[in-house]
Structures are given as structure tokens and as C-alpha cells.
Amino acid sequence: LEIKKALVTGGAGFIGSHLVDRLVRTGCAVTVMDDLSSGSVANLAAVMDRIDFIEGDIQDDALLDKCLPGCDTVFHEAAVVSVTRTVQEPVSSARINDLGTIQVLDTARRHGVRRVVMASSSAVYGDAPQLPKTESMTPAPMSPYAVQKLTNEYYADLYFKLYGLETVCLRYFNVYGPRQDPSSPYSGVISIFMTRARDGQAPVIYGDGGQTRDFVFVEDVVQANMLAATHPDAPGRVFNVGTSQSVAISALWHSIAALAGVSADPRHEAPRPGDIRHSLSSIQRARDALGFQPVVRFEEGLRRTFDWC
Ligand code: UD2
């Protein structure tokens, strides 16, 4: 399958903008819709003159209607991406993450879009003890964010079965890389630790640092999106996107401190409420069905992120 024209919601964000870069490189027409609530046009600087950029919110159905004509593919990356914010604002975040998503799906259906690839999250697994997390496990959402993403998946499945809209959901694990905004207190631990290391400051580790995460480099996430958008076996399915390897948070700080040449000891604070202890993906389904294989090794990804930071 070929992508000729794509809409990327949230295309000015961390993950969305890398996806836009790739789509532009492959020669397809790209429209970006982003309300710039967490994204930034600076992320699109290299491609701005080759895309259509529409500033606006996915709840604005008239605007979505203008973006969709001629699109064969939609990548839906727009969301309130902070778990903490959804805990503080369950209603307004549901408007964006749930109603906004249904609006994207329905507009895509009405315009005869072939496929919609949606950003879901490993958050849907909650803190279930079974490792690695496989897509066949029963979800156990523990935050509004996780419930919202799981709801998105159910709608995606429904739109596939009910209307024949080809939908694919990608459950991202901990994505990292350049453009992950380090200034937000809700940002990913890697961008926070790198900013600290760069400034010669000690980081805060919540809990004992023995919690582990499956960190996947943003370019590998882009690869998963491209496969999900083009592979004939993808529609109607959910796929983990991770590396099947995990790193402890205290070891992560050691790696970053070594990269930066600093030796500050972390300060430990109480564990974050609701923090998951271990997170590790099985990516067998994406590998078997789509040929997905992450290629950026953790050391390389860290170095490339640090070079950017
Ligand atoms: C990630 C995703 C989130 C959701 C969730 C699903 C990111 C940024 N967030 O949350 O969207 O999908 O997974 O479970 O990818 N930590 C510190 N010090 C800091 C910051 C973080 O010790 O300054 C710890 C934190 O307590 C946690 C780990 O580092 O144990 C990772 O934190 P995170 O915020 O990067 O990501 P996570 O896994 O909470």
C-alpha cells in the first residue's frame, strides 16, 4: 500500500513531528493539524514549506472537514499526553482524548479515508504482574489517560467492524528521543534526566530507582507507524511498540551521567502515586504480522538524544 496524502493530528508534537519528517521524505503530501498545546512549530522547521499546517483542535469538526479531502491515511497522534494532567482534569482531557478521537474517526469515515493509525499506550496494561506485556492480556487501566486510550481502541475496532474503516492501534511503551520537551514537568524521564545532567544537576528519583521501563527510540516508533499504515495485515488490530528490553531508572541515570561526564548522586523522593513497577513489551505480534524490528540500540538512542538536548 502506498500513502499519497496523509493527515497527522498532533503533527507538531514530539512523535508526530518525526512522523511528518518521514512522510515528507517519502514524498507524500502531508497536512498537519495541531493546536500547539504541547507541540511546537519549531519541531516542523525543516519541513514547514513542504506541508500544510493547520492550527486547531481536533474537537473542531469543521476544521477537520477541511483537512481531510483527498487523504488516504490519518495518523492520530493528538492527545493530552500527560497521565498526571488527565488525573487532574478527567473531564476536559476526555473531551480531547475520547470525543476528539471519535471525531477524527468519524470524519475519516465520512471522507472515505482508507486507514487510520492511532496512538495508544502501554498504560492500558496498568500494573498487571505478567511480563512481558502481550496484547492478549486483559487491560487494567489505572488512570483517566489509560481509560481514554483503551476507549479509543474500542472505537477503532468498532469503526473497522461497523464501517470498514481500516484502523490500527499502536500501544507505545516509553518513547524517547530528540524534541521530547524537557521543560514540562510531565515530560519523559530521559529528557528530564538529560536536562539535569547537561546543567550539572542531580536528578530526583521517585522511589528506589529499581522500577524498569522499556524505552523505544522515536524513529523506531515512526517505523511502526509506517508499517501499520501500509501493511495489508494491520487493520483491525492492536500492536505493542517497544523494544522488549528494559532498563532500571537508577541505571538510566548512571548512563546519562556518564554521557554528560557528571557524577551527581540522585536525590530520592517518595514513589509517584500510581507509578508502575515494571514495564516490558512483547513485540512478537508486530514482528510476526508487520515485520517490525526496532533498530536503534539504547546507547545510540541516548547519545543522539543527548546531542540534541
Ligand atoms: C509513561 C508515559 C505515559 C504512559 C505510561 C504508561 C512518558 C513520558 N509517559 O509514563 O504517557 O504511557 O508510561 O504506563 O513516556 N521518574 C523519576 N524521576 C523523574 C521523572 C520520572 O524517577 O524526574 C521515574 C518515574 O517515577 C517512573 C519512570 O521514571 O518510574 C518513568 O517515568 P516517565 O514519566 O518517563 O514515564 P511513565 O512510565 O511514568
CSV table of C-alpha atoms and ligand atoms in Angstrom, one decimal:
chain,number,residue,atom,x,y,z
A,1,LEU,CA,0.0,0.0,0.0
A,2,GLU,CA,1.2,3.5,-0.8
A,3,ILE,CA,0.5,6.6,1.2
A,4,LYS,CA,-0.2,9.5,-1.2
A,5,LYS,CA,-1.7,12.0,1.2
A,6,ALA,CA,-1.8,11.9,5.0
A,7,LEU,CA,-3.2,13.9,7.8
A,8,VAL,CA,-1.1,13.9,11.0
A,9,THR,CA,-3.0,15.1,14.1
A,10,GLY,CA,-0.6,16.3,16.7
A,11,GLY,CA,1.9,16.6,13.9
A,12,ALA,CA,3.8,19.4,15.7
A,13,GLY,CA,4.4,17.2,18.7
A,14,PHE,CA,7.3,15.1,19.7
A,15,ILE,CA,6.3,11.9,18.0
A,16,GLY,CA,4.1,13.5,15.3
A,17,SER,CA,6.8,15.7,14.0
A,18,HIS,CA,9.2,12.9,13.5
A,19,LEU,CA,6.5,11.1,11.6
A,20,VAL,CA,5.9,14.1,9.4
A,21,ASP,CA,9.6,14.3,8.6
A,22,ARG,CA,9.5,10.7,7.4
A,23,LEU,CA,6.3,11.2,5.4
A,24,VAL,CA,7.7,14.2,3.6
A,25,ARG,CA,10.9,12.3,2.9
A,26,THR,CA,9.0,9.5,1.3
A,27,GLY,CA,7.3,12.1,-1.0
A,28,CYS,CA,3.7,12.1,0.2
A,29,ALA,CA,1.6,15.2,0.7
A,30,VAL,CA,1.2,15.9,4.4
A,31,THR,CA,-1.3,18.0,6.3
A,32,VAL,CA,-0.6,18.7,10.0
A,33,MET,CA,-3.3,19.6,12.4
A,34,ASP,CA,-2.1,20.7,15.8
A,35,ASP,CA,-3.4,23.1,18.5
A,36,LEU,CA,0.1,23.7,19.7
A,37,SER,CA,-1.0,23.0,23.3
A,38,SER,CA,2.1,20.7,23.8
A,39,GLY,CA,3.6,20.7,20.3
A,40,SER,CA,5.6,23.5,18.7
A,41,VAL,CA,6.1,24.7,15.1
A,42,ALA,CA,9.8,24.7,15.8
A,43,ASN,CA,9.5,20.9,15.6
A,44,LEU,CA,8.4,21.3,12.0
A,45,ALA,CA,11.0,23.9,11.0
A,46,ALA,CA,12.8,21.6,8.5
A,47,VAL,CA,9.6,20.8,6.6
A,48,MET,CA,7.3,23.7,7.1
A,49,ASP,CA,7.5,24.9,3.5
A,50,ARG,CA,6.5,21.5,2.2
A,51,ILE,CA,3.4,20.7,4.3
A,52,ASP,CA,0.0,22.2,5.0
A,53,PHE,CA,0.0,23.3,8.6
A,54,ILE,CA,-3.4,23.9,10.2
A,55,GLU,CA,-3.5,25.3,13.7
A,56,GLY,CA,-6.5,23.9,15.5
A,57,ASP,CA,-8.1,21.5,17.8
A,58,ILE,CA,-9.4,18.0,16.8
A,59,GLN,CA,-12.7,18.9,18.5
A,60,ASP,CA,-13.3,21.4,15.7
A,61,ASP,CA,-15.2,19.3,13.2
A,62,ALA,CA,-15.4,22.0,10.6
A,63,LEU,CA,-11.7,22.3,10.6
A,64,LEU,CA,-11.2,18.6,10.4
A,65,ASP,CA,-13.6,18.5,7.4
A,66,LYS,CA,-11.3,20.9,5.7
A,67,CYS,CA,-8.1,18.9,6.3
A,68,LEU,CA,-9.4,15.5,5.1
A,69,PRO,CA,-10.4,15.7,1.5
A,70,GLY,CA,-8.0,13.6,-0.6
A,71,CYS,CA,-6.3,11.9,2.4
A,72,ASP,CA,-5.9,8.2,2.2
A,73,THR,CA,-4.3,7.9,5.6
A,74,VAL,CA,-4.7,9.5,9.0
A,75,PHE,CA,-2.1,9.3,11.8
A,76,HIS,CA,-3.8,10.3,15.0
A,77,GLU,CA,-1.2,11.5,17.5
A,78,ALA,CA,-3.0,14.4,19.0
A,79,ALA,CA,-3.9,14.0,22.7
A,80,VAL,CA,-3.5,15.2,26.2
A,81,VAL,CA,-0.3,13.2,26.6
A,82,SER,CA,0.3,13.6,30.3
A,83,VAL,CA,-1.1,10.9,32.6
A,84,THR,CA,-0.9,13.4,35.5
A,85,ARG,CA,-2.9,16.0,33.7
A,86,THR,CA,-5.7,13.5,33.0
A,87,VAL,CA,-5.8,12.7,36.7
A,88,GLN,CA,-6.2,16.4,37.5
A,89,GLU,CA,-8.6,17.1,34.6
A,90,PRO,CA,-10.5,14.0,33.9
A,91,VAL,CA,-13.4,15.8,32.1
A,92,SER,CA,-11.5,18.2,29.8
A,93,SER,CA,-9.0,15.5,28.9
A,94,ALA,CA,-11.8,13.1,28.0
A,95,ARG,CA,-13.2,15.8,25.7
A,96,ILE,CA,-9.9,15.8,23.7
A,97,ASN,CA,-8.8,12.2,24.1
A,98,ASP,CA,-12.2,10.5,23.8
A,99,LEU,CA,-14.6,12.8,21.9
A,100,GLY,CA,-11.8,14.3,19.8
A,101,THR,CA,-10.7,10.8,18.8
A,102,ILE,CA,-14.2,9.7,17.8
A,103,GLN,CA,-14.5,12.9,15.8
A,104,VAL,CA,-11.3,12.1,14.0
A,105,LEU,CA,-12.5,8.5,13.3
A,106,ASP,CA,-15.9,9.7,12.1
A,107,THR,CA,-14.6,12.5,9.9
A,108,ALA,CA,-12.2,9.9,8.3
A,109,ARG,CA,-15.1,7.6,7.7
A,110,ARG,CA,-17.2,10.3,6.1
A,111,HIS,CA,-14.3,11.3,3.8
A,112,GLY,CA,-13.6,7.8,2.7
A,113,VAL,CA,-10.1,7.6,4.3
A,114,ARG,CA,-8.6,4.2,3.8
A,115,ARG,CA,-6.7,3.8,7.1
A,116,VAL,CA,-6.4,5.5,10.5
A,117,VAL,CA,-3.3,4.7,12.6
A,118,MET,CA,-3.9,5.6,16.3
A,119,ALA,CA,-1.5,6.3,19.1
A,120,SER,CA,-2.4,4.1,22.1
A,121,SER,CA,-0.3,3.4,25.2
A,122,SER,CA,1.2,0.7,27.3
A,123,ALA,CA,-0.8,2.5,30.1
A,124,VAL,CA,-3.8,0.2,29.2
A,125,TYR,CA,-2.0,-2.7,30.8
A,126,GLY,CA,-1.7,-1.0,34.2
A,127,ASP,CA,0.4,-2.7,36.8
A,128,ALA,CA,-0.5,-6.3,35.9
A,129,PRO,CA,2.3,-8.5,37.2
A,130,GLN,CA,2.7,-10.6,34.0
A,131,LEU,CA,5.8,-9.7,32.0
A,132,PRO,CA,6.3,-9.1,29.2
A,133,LYS,CA,3.0,-7.4,28.3
A,134,THR,CA,1.3,-9.1,25.4
A,135,GLU,CA,-1.7,-7.7,23.5
A,136,SER,CA,-3.9,-10.6,24.5
A,137,MET,CA,-3.7,-9.7,28.2
A,138,THR,CA,-6.8,-8.2,29.9
A,139,PRO,CA,-6.3,-4.5,30.1
A,140,ALA,CA,-6.2,-2.9,33.6
A,141,PRO,CA,-6.3,0.8,33.2
A,142,MET,CA,-5.3,2.8,36.3
A,143,SER,CA,-5.7,6.4,35.2
A,144,PRO,CA,-8.2,8.5,33.1
A,145,TYR,CA,-5.4,8.5,30.4
A,146,ALA,CA,-5.4,4.7,30.3
A,147,VAL,CA,-9.2,4.5,30.2
A,148,GLN,CA,-9.2,7.1,27.4
A,149,LYS,CA,-6.7,5.3,25.3
A,150,LEU,CA,-8.5,1.9,25.8
A,151,THR,CA,-11.7,3.6,24.8
A,152,ASN,CA,-10.0,4.8,21.7
A,153,GLU,CA,-9.0,1.2,20.9
A,154,TYR,CA,-12.6,0.0,21.3
A,155,TYR,CA,-13.9,2.8,19.0
A,156,ALA,CA,-11.2,2.0,16.5
A,157,ASP,CA,-12.2,-1.7,16.5
A,158,LEU,CA,-15.9,-0.7,16.1
A,159,TYR,CA,-15.2,1.6,13.2
A,160,PHE,CA,-13.4,-1.2,11.5
A,161,LYS,CA,-16.2,-3.8,12.1
A,162,LEU,CA,-19.1,-1.4,11.6
A,163,TYR,CA,-18.0,0.8,8.8
A,164,GLY,CA,-15.0,-0.9,7.3
A,165,LEU,CA,-12.6,1.9,8.1
A,166,GLU,CA,-9.2,0.3,8.4
A,167,THR,CA,-7.9,1.2,11.9
A,168,VAL,CA,-4.7,0.1,13.6
A,169,CYS,CA,-3.8,0.9,17.3
A,170,LEU,CA,-0.2,1.1,18.4
A,171,ARG,CA,0.5,0.7,22.1
A,172,TYR,CA,3.6,2.8,22.6
A,173,PHE,CA,5.9,2.0,25.5
A,174,ASN,CA,8.2,4.7,26.8
A,175,VAL,CA,9.1,6.7,23.7
A,176,TYR,CA,12.2,8.9,23.9
A,177,GLY,CA,14.4,11.0,21.5
A,178,PRO,CA,15.0,14.5,20.3
A,179,ARG,CA,12.1,17.0,20.6
A,180,GLN,CA,10.7,15.4,23.8
A,181,ASP,CA,10.0,18.6,25.6
A,182,PRO,CA,12.3,18.7,28.7
A,183,SER,CA,10.7,21.9,30.1
A,184,SER,CA,7.4,20.2,31.0
A,185,PRO,CA,7.3,18.6,34.5
A,186,TYR,CA,5.3,15.8,32.8
A,187,SER,CA,7.9,15.1,30.3
A,188,GLY,CA,9.6,11.7,29.9
A,189,VAL,CA,12.3,10.7,32.4
A,190,ILE,CA,15.0,10.6,29.8
A,191,SER,CA,14.5,14.2,28.7
A,192,ILE,CA,14.3,15.3,32.4
A,193,PHE,CA,17.5,13.5,33.4
A,194,MET,CA,19.4,14.8,30.4
A,195,THR,CA,18.5,18.3,31.1
A,196,ARG,CA,19.7,17.9,34.7
A,197,ALA,CA,22.9,16.2,33.6
A,198,ARG,CA,23.6,18.9,31.0
A,199,ASP,CA,23.2,21.6,33.7
A,200,GLY,CA,25.3,19.6,36.1
A,201,GLN,CA,22.4,19.0,38.5
A,202,ALA,CA,21.4,15.9,40.4
A,203,PRO,CA,18.1,14.3,39.4
A,204,VAL,CA,15.2,13.3,41.5
A,205,ILE,CA,14.4,9.5,41.5
A,206,TYR,CA,11.0,8.7,42.7
A,207,GLY,CA,11.3,5.6,44.9
A,208,ASP,CA,14.3,3.3,45.0
A,209,GLY,CA,15.1,3.5,41.3
A,210,GLY,CA,14.5,-0.2,40.8
A,211,GLN,CA,11.5,0.4,38.6
A,212,THR,CA,12.1,-0.5,35.0
A,213,ARG,CA,10.9,0.8,31.6
A,214,ASP,CA,11.0,-0.3,28.0
A,215,PHE,CA,12.4,2.7,26.2
A,216,VAL,CA,11.9,2.9,22.5
A,217,PHE,CA,13.5,5.4,20.3
A,218,VAL,CA,11.2,7.8,18.4
A,219,GLU,CA,12.5,6.7,14.9
A,220,ASP,CA,11.5,3.1,15.7
A,221,VAL,CA,8.1,4.3,16.6
A,222,VAL,CA,7.9,6.1,13.2
A,223,GLN,CA,8.8,2.8,11.6
A,224,ALA,CA,6.0,1.1,13.4
A,225,ASN,CA,3.6,3.7,12.2
A,226,MET,CA,4.7,3.4,8.6
A,227,LEU,CA,4.2,-0.4,8.7
A,228,ALA,CA,0.8,0.0,10.4
A,229,ALA,CA,-0.3,2.4,7.7
A,230,THR,CA,0.8,0.2,4.7
A,231,HIS,CA,0.8,-3.5,5.7
A,232,PRO,CA,-2.2,-5.5,4.5
A,233,ASP,CA,-2.4,-7.5,7.7
A,234,ALA,CA,-2.6,-4.5,10.1
A,235,PRO,CA,-6.2,-3.4,10.0
A,236,GLY,CA,-8.5,-4.1,13.0
A,237,ARG,CA,-5.5,-4.9,15.2
A,238,VAL,CA,-3.6,-3.6,18.2
A,239,PHE,CA,0.2,-3.8,18.4
A,240,ASN,CA,2.8,-3.2,21.1
A,241,VAL,CA,5.6,-0.8,20.1
A,242,GLY,CA,8.6,-1.2,22.3
A,243,THR,CA,11.9,-3.0,22.3
A,244,SER,CA,11.3,-6.0,24.5
A,245,GLN,CA,14.2,-4.8,26.7
A,246,SER,CA,14.0,-2.8,29.9
A,247,VAL,CA,16.3,-0.5,31.9
A,248,ALA,CA,16.1,0.4,35.6
A,249,ILE,CA,15.7,4.1,36.4
A,250,SER,CA,18.8,4.2,38.6
A,251,ALA,CA,20.8,2.6,35.8
A,252,LEU,CA,19.4,5.0,33.3
A,253,TRP,CA,20.8,7.9,35.4
A,254,HIS,CA,24.2,6.3,35.5
A,255,SER,CA,24.3,6.0,31.7
A,256,ILE,CA,23.2,9.6,31.3
A,257,ALA,CA,25.6,10.9,33.9
A,258,ALA,CA,28.4,9.1,32.1
A,259,LEU,CA,27.4,10.5,28.8
A,260,ALA,CA,27.4,14.0,30.2
A,261,GLY,CA,30.5,13.5,32.3
A,262,VAL,CA,28.8,14.4,35.6
A,263,SER,CA,28.8,12.5,38.8
A,264,ALA,CA,25.9,13.9,40.8
A,265,ASP,CA,24.1,11.5,43.1
A,266,PRO,CA,20.4,11.4,42.6
A,267,ARG,CA,18.1,12.6,45.4
A,268,HIS,CA,15.4,10.0,46.2
A,269,GLU,CA,11.8,11.1,46.9
A,270,ALA,CA,8.7,9.1,47.6
A,271,PRO,CA,7.4,7.0,44.7
A,272,ARG,CA,5.0,8.7,42.4
A,273,PRO,CA,1.4,7.6,43.3
A,274,GLY,CA,0.2,5.1,40.7
A,275,ASP,CA,3.7,4.5,39.4
A,276,ILE,CA,4.1,1.2,37.6
A,277,ARG,CA,6.9,-1.0,38.9
A,278,HIS,CA,7.9,-2.9,35.7
A,279,SER,CA,7.1,-2.3,32.1
A,280,LEU,CA,8.3,-4.6,29.3
A,281,SER,CA,6.8,-5.2,26.0
A,282,SER,CA,6.5,-8.3,23.9
A,283,ILE,CA,6.8,-7.2,20.3
A,284,GLN,CA,6.3,-10.6,18.8
A,285,ARG,CA,2.9,-9.7,17.3
A,286,ALA,CA,4.2,-6.6,15.5
A,287,ARG,CA,7.3,-8.6,14.4
A,288,ASP,CA,5.3,-11.5,13.1
A,289,ALA,CA,2.5,-9.6,11.4
A,290,LEU,CA,4.2,-6.4,10.2
A,291,GLY,CA,7.9,-7.2,10.2
A,292,PHE,CA,8.6,-4.6,12.9
A,293,GLN,CA,12.1,-4.6,14.3
A,294,PRO,CA,13.5,-1.7,16.4
A,295,VAL,CA,16.9,-0.8,15.0
A,296,VAL,CA,18.2,2.0,17.3
A,297,ARG,CA,20.2,0.5,20.2
A,298,PHE,CA,19.6,2.1,23.6
A,299,GLU,CA,23.2,3.5,23.8
A,300,GLU,CA,22.9,5.1,20.4
A,301,GLY,CA,19.4,6.5,21.1
A,302,LEU,CA,20.6,8.0,24.3
A,303,ARG,CA,23.6,9.6,22.6
A,304,ARG,CA,21.5,11.0,19.8
A,305,THR,CA,19.0,12.4,22.3
A,306,PHE,CA,21.9,14.0,24.4
A,307,ASP,CA,23.4,15.5,21.3
A,308,TRP,CA,20.1,17.3,20.6
A,309,CYS,CA,19.4,18.3,24.2
B,1,UD2,C1,4.8,6.5,30.5
B,1,UD2,C2,4.3,7.5,29.5
B,1,UD2,C3,2.8,7.7,29.8
B,1,UD2,C4,2.1,6.4,29.8
B,1,UD2,C5,2.7,5.5,30.8
B,1,UD2,C6,2.1,4.1,30.7
B,1,UD2,C7,6.1,9.1,29.0
B,1,UD2,C8,6.6,10.4,29.2
B,1,UD2,N1,5.0,8.8,29.7
B,1,UD2,O1,4.8,7.0,31.8
B,1,UD2,O2,2.3,8.5,28.7
B,1,UD2,O3,2.0,5.9,28.5
B,1,UD2,O4,4.1,5.3,30.5
B,1,UD2,O5,2.4,3.4,31.8
B,1,UD2,O6,6.6,8.3,28.2
B,1,UD2,N2,11.0,9.3,37.2
B,1,UD2,C9,11.9,9.7,38.1
B,1,UD2,N3,12.4,11.0,38.1
B,1,UD2,C10,11.9,11.9,37.2
B,1,UD2,C11,10.9,11.5,36.3
B,1,UD2,C12,10.5,10.2,36.3
B,1,UD2,O7,12.4,8.9,38.9
B,1,UD2,O8,12.3,13.1,37.3
B,1,UD2,C13,10.6,7.9,37.2
B,1,UD2,C14,9.1,7.7,37.3
B,1,UD2,O9,8.7,7.7,38.6
B,1,UD2,C15,8.8,6.4,36.6
B,1,UD2,C16,9.9,6.4,35.5
B,1,UD2,O10,10.9,7.4,35.9
B,1,UD2,O11,9.0,5.3,37.5
B,1,UD2,C17,9.4,6.7,34.1
B,1,UD2,O12,8.7,7.9,34.2
B,1,UD2,P1,8.1,8.7,32.9
B,1,UD2,O13,7.3,9.8,33.4
B,1,UD2,O14,9.1,8.9,32.0
B,1,UD2,O15,7.1,7.6,32.2
B,1,UD2,P2,5.9,6.7,32.8
B,1,UD2,O16,6.4,5.3,32.7
B,1,UD2,O17,5.5,7.1,34.2
